[in-house]
PDB file of C-alpha atoms and ligand atoms in Angstrom:
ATOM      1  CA  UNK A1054     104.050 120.231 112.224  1.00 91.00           C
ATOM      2  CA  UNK A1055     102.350 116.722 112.591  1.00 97.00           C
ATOM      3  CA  UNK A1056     101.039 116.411 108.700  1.00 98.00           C
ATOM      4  CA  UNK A1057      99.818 113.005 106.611  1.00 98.00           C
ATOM      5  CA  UNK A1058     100.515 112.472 103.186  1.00 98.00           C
ATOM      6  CA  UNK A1059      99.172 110.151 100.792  1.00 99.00           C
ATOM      7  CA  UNK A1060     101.476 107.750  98.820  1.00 99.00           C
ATOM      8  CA  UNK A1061     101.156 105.579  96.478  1.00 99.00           C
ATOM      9  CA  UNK A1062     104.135 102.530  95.307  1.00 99.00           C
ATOM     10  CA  UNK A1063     103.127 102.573  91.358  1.00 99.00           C
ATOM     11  CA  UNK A1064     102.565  99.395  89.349  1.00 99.00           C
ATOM     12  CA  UNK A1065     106.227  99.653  87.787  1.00 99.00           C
ATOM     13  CA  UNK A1066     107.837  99.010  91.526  1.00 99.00           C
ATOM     14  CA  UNK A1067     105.250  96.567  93.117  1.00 99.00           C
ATOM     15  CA  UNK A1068     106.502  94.486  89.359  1.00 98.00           C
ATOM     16  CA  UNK A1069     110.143  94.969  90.704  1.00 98.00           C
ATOM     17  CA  UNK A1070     109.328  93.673  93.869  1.00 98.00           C
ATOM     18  CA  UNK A1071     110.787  97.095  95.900  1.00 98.00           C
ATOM     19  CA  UNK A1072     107.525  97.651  97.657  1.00 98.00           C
ATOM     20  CA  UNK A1073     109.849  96.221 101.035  1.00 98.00           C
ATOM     21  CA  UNK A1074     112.388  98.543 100.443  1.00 98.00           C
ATOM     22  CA  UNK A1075     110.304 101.613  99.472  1.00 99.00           C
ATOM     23  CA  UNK A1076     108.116 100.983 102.879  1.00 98.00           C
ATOM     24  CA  UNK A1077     111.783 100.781 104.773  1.00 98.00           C
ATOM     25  CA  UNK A1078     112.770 103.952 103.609  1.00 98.00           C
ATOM     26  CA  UNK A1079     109.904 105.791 104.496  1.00 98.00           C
ATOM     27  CA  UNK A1080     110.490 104.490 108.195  1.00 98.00           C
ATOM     28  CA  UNK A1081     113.621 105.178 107.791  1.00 98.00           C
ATOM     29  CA  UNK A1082     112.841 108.883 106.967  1.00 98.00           C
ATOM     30  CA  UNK A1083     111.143 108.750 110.325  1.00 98.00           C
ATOM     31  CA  UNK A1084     107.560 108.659 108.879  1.00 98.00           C
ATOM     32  CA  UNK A1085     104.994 106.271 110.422  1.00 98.00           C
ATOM     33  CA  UNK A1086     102.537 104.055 108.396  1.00 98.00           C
ATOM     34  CA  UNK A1087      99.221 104.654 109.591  1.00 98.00           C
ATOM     35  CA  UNK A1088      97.644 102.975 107.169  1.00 98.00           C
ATOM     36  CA  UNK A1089      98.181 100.462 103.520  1.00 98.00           C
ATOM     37  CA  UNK A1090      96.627  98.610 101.407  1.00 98.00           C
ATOM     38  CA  UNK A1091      97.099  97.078  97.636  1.00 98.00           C
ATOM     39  CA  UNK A1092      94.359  97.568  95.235  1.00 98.00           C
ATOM     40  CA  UNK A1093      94.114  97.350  91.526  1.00 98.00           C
ATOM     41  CA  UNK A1094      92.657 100.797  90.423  1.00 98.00           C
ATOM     42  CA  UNK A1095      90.031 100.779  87.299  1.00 98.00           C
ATOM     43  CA  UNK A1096      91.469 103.047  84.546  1.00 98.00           C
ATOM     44  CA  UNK A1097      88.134 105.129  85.927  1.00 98.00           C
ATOM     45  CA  UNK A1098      89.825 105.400  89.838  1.00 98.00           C
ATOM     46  CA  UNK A1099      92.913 106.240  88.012  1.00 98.00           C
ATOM     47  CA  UNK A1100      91.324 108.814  85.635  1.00 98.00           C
ATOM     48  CA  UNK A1101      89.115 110.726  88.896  1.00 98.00           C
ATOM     49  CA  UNK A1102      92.712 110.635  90.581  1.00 98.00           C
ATOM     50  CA  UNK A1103      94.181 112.258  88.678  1.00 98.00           C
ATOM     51  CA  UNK A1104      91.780 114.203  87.075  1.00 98.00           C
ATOM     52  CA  UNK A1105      93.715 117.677  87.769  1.00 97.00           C
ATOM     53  CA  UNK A1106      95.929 116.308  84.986  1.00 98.00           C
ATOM     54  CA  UNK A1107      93.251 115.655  82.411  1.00 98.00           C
ATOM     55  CA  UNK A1108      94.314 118.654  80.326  1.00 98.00           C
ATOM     56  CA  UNK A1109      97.892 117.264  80.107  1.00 98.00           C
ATOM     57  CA  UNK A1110      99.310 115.543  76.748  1.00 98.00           C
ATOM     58  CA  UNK A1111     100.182 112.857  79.258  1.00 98.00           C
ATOM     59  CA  UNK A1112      97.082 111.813  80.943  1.00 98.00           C
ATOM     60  CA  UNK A1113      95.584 109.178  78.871  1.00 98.00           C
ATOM     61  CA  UNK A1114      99.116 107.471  79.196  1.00 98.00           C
ATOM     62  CA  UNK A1115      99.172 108.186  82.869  1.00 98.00           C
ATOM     63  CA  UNK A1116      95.879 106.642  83.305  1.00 98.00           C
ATOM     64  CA  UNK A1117      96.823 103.402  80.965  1.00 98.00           C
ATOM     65  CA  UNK A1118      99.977 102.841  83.535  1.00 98.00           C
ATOM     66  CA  UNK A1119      98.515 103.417  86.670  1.00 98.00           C
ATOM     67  CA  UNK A1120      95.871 100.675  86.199  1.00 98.00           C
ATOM     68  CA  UNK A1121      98.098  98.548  84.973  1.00 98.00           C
ATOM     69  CA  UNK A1122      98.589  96.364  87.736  1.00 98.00           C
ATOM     70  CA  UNK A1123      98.361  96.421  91.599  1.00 98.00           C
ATOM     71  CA  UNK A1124      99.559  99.650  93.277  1.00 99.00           C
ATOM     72  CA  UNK A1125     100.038  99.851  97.050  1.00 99.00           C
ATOM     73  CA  UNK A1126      98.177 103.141  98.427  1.00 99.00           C
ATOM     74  CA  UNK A1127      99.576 104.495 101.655  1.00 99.00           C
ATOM     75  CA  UNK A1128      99.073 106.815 104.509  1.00 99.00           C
ATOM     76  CA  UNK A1129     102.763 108.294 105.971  1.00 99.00           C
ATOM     77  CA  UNK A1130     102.229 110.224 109.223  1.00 98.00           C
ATOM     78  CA  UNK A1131     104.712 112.482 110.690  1.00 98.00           C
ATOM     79  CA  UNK A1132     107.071 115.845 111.418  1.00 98.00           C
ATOM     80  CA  UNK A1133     106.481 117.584 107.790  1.00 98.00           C
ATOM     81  CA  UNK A1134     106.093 114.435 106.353  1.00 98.00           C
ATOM     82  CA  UNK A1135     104.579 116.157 102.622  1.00 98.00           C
ATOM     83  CA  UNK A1136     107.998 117.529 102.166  1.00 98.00           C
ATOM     84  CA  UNK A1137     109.800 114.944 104.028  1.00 98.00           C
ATOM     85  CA  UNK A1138     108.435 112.364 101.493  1.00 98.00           C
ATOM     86  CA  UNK A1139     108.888 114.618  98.400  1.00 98.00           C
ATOM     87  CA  UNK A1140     112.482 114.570  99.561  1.00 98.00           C
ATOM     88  CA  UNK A1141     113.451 111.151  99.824  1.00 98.00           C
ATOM     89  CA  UNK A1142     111.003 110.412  96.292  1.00 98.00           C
ATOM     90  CA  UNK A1143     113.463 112.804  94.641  1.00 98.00           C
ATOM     91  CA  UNK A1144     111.791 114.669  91.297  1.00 98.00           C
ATOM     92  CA  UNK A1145     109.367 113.582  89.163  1.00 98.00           C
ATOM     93  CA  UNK A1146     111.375 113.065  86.463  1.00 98.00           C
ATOM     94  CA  UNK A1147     113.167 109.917  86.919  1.00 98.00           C
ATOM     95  CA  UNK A1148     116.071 110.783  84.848  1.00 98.00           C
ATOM     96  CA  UNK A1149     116.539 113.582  86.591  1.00 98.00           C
ATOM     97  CA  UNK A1150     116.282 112.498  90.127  1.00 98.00           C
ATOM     98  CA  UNK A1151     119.760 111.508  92.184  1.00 98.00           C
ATOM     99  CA  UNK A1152     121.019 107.919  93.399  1.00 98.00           C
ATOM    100  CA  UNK A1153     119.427 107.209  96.822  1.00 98.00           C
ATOM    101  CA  UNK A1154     116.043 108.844  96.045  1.00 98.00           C
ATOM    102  CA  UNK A1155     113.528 106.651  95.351  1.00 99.00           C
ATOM    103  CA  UNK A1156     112.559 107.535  92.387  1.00 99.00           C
ATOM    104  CA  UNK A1157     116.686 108.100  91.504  1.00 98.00           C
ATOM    105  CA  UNK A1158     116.759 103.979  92.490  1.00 98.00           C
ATOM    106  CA  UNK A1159     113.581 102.545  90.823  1.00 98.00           C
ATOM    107  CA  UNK A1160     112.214 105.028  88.560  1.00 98.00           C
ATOM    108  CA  UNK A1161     112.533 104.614  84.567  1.00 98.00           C
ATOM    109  CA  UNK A1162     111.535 107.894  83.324  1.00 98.00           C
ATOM    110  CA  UNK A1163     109.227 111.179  83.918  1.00 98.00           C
ATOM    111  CA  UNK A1164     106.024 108.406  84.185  1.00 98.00           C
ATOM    112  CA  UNK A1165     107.230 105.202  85.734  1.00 98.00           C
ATOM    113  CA  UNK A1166     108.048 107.125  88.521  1.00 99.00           C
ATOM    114  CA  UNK A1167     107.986 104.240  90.924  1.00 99.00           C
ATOM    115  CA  UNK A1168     105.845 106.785  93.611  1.00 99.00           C
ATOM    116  CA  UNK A1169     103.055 109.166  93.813  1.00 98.00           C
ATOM    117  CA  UNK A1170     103.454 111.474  96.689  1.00 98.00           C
ATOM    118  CA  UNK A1171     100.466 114.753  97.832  1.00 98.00           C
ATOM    119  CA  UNK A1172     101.895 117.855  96.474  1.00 98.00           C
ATOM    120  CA  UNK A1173     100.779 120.161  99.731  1.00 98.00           C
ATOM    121  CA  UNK A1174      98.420 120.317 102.459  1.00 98.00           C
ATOM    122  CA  UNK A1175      94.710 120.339 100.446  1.00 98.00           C
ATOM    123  CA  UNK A1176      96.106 117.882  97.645  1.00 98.00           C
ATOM    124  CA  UNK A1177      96.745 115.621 101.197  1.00 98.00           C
ATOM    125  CA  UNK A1178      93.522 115.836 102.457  1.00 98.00           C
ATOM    126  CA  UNK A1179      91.851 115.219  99.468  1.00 98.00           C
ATOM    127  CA  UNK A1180      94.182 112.247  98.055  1.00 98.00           C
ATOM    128  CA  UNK A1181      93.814 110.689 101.599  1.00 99.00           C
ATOM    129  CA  UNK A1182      89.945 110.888 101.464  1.00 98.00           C
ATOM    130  CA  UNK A1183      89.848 109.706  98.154  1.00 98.00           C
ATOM    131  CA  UNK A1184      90.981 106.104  99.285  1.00 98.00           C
ATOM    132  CA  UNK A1185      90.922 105.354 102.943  1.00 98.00           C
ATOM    133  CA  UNK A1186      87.524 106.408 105.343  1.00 98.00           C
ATOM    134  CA  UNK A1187      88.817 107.968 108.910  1.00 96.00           C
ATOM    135  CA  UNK A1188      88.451 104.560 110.521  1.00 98.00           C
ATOM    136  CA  UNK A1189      90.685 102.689 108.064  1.00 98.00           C
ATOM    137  CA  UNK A1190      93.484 105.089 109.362  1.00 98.00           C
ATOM    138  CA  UNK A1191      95.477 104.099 112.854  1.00 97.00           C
TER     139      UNK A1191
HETATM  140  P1  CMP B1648     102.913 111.841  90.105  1.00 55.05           P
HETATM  141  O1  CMP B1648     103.721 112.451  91.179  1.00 55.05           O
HETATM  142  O2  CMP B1648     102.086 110.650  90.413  1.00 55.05           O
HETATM  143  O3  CMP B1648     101.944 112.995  89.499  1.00 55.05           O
HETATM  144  C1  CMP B1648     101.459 112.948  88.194  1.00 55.05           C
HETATM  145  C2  CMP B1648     102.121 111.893  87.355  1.00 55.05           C
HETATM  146  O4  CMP B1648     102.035 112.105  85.963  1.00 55.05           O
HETATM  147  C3  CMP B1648     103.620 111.885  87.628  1.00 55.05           C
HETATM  148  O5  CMP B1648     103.896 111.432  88.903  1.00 55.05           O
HETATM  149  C4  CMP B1648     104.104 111.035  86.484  1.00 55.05           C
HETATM  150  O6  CMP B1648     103.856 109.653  86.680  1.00 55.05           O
HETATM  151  C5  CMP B1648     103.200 111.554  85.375  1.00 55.05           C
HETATM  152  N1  CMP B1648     103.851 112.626  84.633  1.00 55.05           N
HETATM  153  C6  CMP B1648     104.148 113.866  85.040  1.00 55.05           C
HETATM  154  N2  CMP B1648     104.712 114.595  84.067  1.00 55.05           N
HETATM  155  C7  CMP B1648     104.760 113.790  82.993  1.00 55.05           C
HETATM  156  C8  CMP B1648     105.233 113.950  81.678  1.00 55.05           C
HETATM  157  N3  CMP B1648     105.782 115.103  81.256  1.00 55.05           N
HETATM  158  N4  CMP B1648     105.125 112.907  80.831  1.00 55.05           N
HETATM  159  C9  CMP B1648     104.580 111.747  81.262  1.00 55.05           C
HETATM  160  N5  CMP B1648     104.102 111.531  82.505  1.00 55.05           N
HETATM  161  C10 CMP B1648     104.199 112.540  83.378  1.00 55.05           C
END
């Protein structure tokens, strides 16, 4: 099935300088990019982002590194592309996740994760509306 998903290159590997490499692989993986840009989120975009999390002992942390510094938000388009991406990111927790995922590569730990990617279908739809308007998507 033809799916987006919304991802985002965290402010721990635009400061490594991987955001090349990251983009590469998702081509790589087959998925298109159908639409980028870099921002600097507020620590109040960060907080309504990820404001399913707000009940976690990690979310004030979460929100402190995620508006940290510039963060490139993207739009991957393809076959299964939530699960394609989840696959190449490897697991949340860095530690945890294998060489040759992303997030086995340029992670640090279960927060500086290197990548955000949508969870499932709704989480997609939402995360994608939530920074780019239909028109700013090719
Ligand atoms: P992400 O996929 O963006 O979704 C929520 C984020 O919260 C996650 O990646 C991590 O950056 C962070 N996170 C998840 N679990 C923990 C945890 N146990 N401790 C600290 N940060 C976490």
């Amino acid at each position: 099935m033809l799916e987006r998903t919304l991802s985002i290159i965290k402010p721990d590997a635009v400061q490594k300088r991987v955001i090349g490499e990251i983009l590469r692989r998702f081509e790589a993986a087959g998925l298109r990019i159908a639409a980028a840009k870099m921002l600097r989120l507020s620590p109040d975009t960060a907080a309504r982002f990820y404001a399913v999390h707000r009940e976690r002992p990690f979310y004030q942390d979460l929100v402190r590194f995620m508006s940290s510094g510039p963060v490139l938000v993207a739009v991957l388009e393809g076959e299964n592309a939530i699960a394609r991406n989840r696959e190449i990111m490897g697991p949340t927790d860095s530690t945890k996740a294998p060489k040759g995922t992303i997030r086995g590569d340029f992670g640090t730990d279960v927060e500086k994760n290197a990548v955000h990617g949508s969870d499932g279908p709704d989480t997609a739809k939402w995360e994608i509306a939530f920074f780019f308007s239909e028109s700013e998507i090719c």
